[in-house]
Backbone as JSON, one array per atom type, in Angstrom:
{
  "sequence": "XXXXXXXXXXXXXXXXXXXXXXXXXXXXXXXXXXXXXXXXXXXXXXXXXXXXXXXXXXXXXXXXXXXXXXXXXX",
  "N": [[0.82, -1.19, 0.0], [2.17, 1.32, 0.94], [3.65, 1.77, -0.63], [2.57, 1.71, -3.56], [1.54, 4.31, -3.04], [3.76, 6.04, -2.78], [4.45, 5.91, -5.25], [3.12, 6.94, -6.98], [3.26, 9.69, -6.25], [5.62, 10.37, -7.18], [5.23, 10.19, -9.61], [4.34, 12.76, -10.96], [6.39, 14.69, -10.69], [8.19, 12.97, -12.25], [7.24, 13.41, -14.81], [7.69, 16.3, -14.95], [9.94, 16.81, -15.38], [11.57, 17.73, -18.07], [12.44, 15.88, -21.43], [14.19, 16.52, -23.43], [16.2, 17.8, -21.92], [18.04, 16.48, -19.99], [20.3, 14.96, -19.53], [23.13, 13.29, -19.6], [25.43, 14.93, -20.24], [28.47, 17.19, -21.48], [30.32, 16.75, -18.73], [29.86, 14.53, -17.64], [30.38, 12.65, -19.74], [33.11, 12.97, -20.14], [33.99, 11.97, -17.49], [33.26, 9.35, -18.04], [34.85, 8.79, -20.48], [37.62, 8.74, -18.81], [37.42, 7.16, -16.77], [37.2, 4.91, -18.35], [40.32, 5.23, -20.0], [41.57, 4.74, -18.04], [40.57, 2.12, -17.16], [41.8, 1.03, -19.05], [45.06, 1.51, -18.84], [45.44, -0.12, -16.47], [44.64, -2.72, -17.28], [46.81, -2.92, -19.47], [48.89, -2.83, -17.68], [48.43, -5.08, -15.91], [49.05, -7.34, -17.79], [51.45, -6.93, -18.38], [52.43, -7.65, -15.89], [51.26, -10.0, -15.57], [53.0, -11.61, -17.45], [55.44, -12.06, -16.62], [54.8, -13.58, -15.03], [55.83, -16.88, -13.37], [55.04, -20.06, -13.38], [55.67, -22.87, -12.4], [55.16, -24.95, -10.19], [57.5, -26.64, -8.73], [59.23, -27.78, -5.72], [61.59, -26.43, -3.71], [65.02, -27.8, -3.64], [66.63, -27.46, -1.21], [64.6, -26.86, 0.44], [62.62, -28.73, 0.96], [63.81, -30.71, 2.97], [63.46, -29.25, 5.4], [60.81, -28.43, 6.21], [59.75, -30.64, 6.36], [61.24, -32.19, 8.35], [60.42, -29.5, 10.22], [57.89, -30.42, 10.89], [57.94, -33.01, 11.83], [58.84, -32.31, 14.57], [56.67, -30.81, 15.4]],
  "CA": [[0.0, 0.0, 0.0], [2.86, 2.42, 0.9], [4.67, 1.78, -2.4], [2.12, 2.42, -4.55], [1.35, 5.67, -2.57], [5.08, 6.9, -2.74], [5.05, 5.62, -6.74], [1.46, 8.12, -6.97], [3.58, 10.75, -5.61], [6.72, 10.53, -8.06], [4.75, 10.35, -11.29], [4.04, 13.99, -11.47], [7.72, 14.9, -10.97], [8.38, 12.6, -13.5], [6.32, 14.44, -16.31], [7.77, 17.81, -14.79], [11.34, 16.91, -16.65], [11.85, 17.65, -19.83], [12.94, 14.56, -21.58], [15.15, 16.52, -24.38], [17.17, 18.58, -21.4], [18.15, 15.49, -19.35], [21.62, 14.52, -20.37], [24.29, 13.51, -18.66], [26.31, 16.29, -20.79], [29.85, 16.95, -21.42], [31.02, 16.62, -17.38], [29.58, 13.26, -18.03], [31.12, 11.84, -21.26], [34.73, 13.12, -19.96], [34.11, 10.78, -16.52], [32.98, 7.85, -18.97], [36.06, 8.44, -20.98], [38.51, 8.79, -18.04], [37.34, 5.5, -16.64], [38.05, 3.94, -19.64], [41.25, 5.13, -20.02], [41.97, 4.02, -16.23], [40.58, 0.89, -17.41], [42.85, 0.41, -20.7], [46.02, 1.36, -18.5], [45.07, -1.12, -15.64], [44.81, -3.82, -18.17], [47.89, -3.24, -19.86], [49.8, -2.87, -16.57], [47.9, -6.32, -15.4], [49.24, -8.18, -18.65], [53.14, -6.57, -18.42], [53.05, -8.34, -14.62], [51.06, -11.66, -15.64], [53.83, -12.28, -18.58], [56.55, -11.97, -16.08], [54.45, -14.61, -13.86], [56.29, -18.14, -13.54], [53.56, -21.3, -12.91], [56.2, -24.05, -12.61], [55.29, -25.73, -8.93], [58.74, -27.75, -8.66], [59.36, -27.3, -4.88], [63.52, -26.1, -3.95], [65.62, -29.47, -3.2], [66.88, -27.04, 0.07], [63.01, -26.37, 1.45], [61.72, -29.79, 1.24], [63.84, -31.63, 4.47], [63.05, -28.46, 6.51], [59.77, -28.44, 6.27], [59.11, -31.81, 6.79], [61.97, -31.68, 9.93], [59.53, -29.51, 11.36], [56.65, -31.33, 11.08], [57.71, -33.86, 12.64], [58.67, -32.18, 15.63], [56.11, -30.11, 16.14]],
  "C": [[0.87, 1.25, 0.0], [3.7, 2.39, -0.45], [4.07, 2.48, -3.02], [1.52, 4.32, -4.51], [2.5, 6.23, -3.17], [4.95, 6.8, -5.06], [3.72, 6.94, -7.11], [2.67, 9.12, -7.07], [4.54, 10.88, -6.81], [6.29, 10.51, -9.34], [4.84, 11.75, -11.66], [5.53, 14.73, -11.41], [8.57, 14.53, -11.98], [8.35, 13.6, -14.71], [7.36, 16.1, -16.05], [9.2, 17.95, -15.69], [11.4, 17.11, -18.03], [12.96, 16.59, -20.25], [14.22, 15.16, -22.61], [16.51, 17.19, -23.37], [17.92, 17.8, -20.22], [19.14, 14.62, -19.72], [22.45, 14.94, -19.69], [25.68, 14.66, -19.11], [28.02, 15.96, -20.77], [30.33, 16.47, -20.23], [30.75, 14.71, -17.78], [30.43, 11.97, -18.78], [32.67, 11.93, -21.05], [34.67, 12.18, -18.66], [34.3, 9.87, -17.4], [34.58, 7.7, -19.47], [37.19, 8.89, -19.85], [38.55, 7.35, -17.27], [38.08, 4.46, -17.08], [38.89, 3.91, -19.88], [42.09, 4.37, -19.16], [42.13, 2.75, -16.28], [41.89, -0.14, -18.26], [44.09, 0.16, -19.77], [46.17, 0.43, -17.94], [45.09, -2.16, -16.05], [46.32, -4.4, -18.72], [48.65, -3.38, -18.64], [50.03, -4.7, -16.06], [48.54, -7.58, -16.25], [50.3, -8.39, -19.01], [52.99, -7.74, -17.14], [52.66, -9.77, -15.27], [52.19, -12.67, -16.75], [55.13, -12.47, -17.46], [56.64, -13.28, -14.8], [55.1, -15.93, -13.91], [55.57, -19.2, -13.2], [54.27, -22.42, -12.37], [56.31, -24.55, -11.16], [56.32, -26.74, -8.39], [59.35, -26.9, -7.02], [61.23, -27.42, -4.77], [63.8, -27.33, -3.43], [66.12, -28.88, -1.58], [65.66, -26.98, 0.79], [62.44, -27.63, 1.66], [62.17, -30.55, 2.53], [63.33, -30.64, 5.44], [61.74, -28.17, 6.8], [59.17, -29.32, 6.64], [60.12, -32.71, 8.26], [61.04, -31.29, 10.54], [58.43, -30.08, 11.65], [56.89, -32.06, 11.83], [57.93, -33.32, 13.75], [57.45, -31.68, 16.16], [54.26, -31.36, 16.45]]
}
């Protein structure tokens, strides 16, 4: 019941806009494209580090008794 009250209420505010003067405008379109740029750099930055990334899980021949040394003590 209170919805459709409050939705009553906002219709006529609606109508009161003019639909052609309602534009997010230049300030607008220079955010959008600053984003995007933000975005582009962020990407490339993201794709310089992931090439530099190494995957190869082969644990060091020095780390493996010490690790399993402590285990057992602890």
């Amino acid at each position: 019941m209170m919805s459709s009250l409050a939705a009553t209420q906002l219709v006529p505010l609606a109508e009161e806009l003019d639909k052609n003067k309602v534009t997010p405008g230049v300030l607008g379109f220079i955010v959008f494209a600053v984003i995007g740029v933000a975005v582009w750099f962020l990407m490339k930055s993201m794709n310089k580090h992931m090439k530099r990334v190494d995957f190869t899980e082969e644990p060091e021949p020095s780390a493996a008794p010490v690790a399993s040394g402590e285990a057992r003590r602890g």
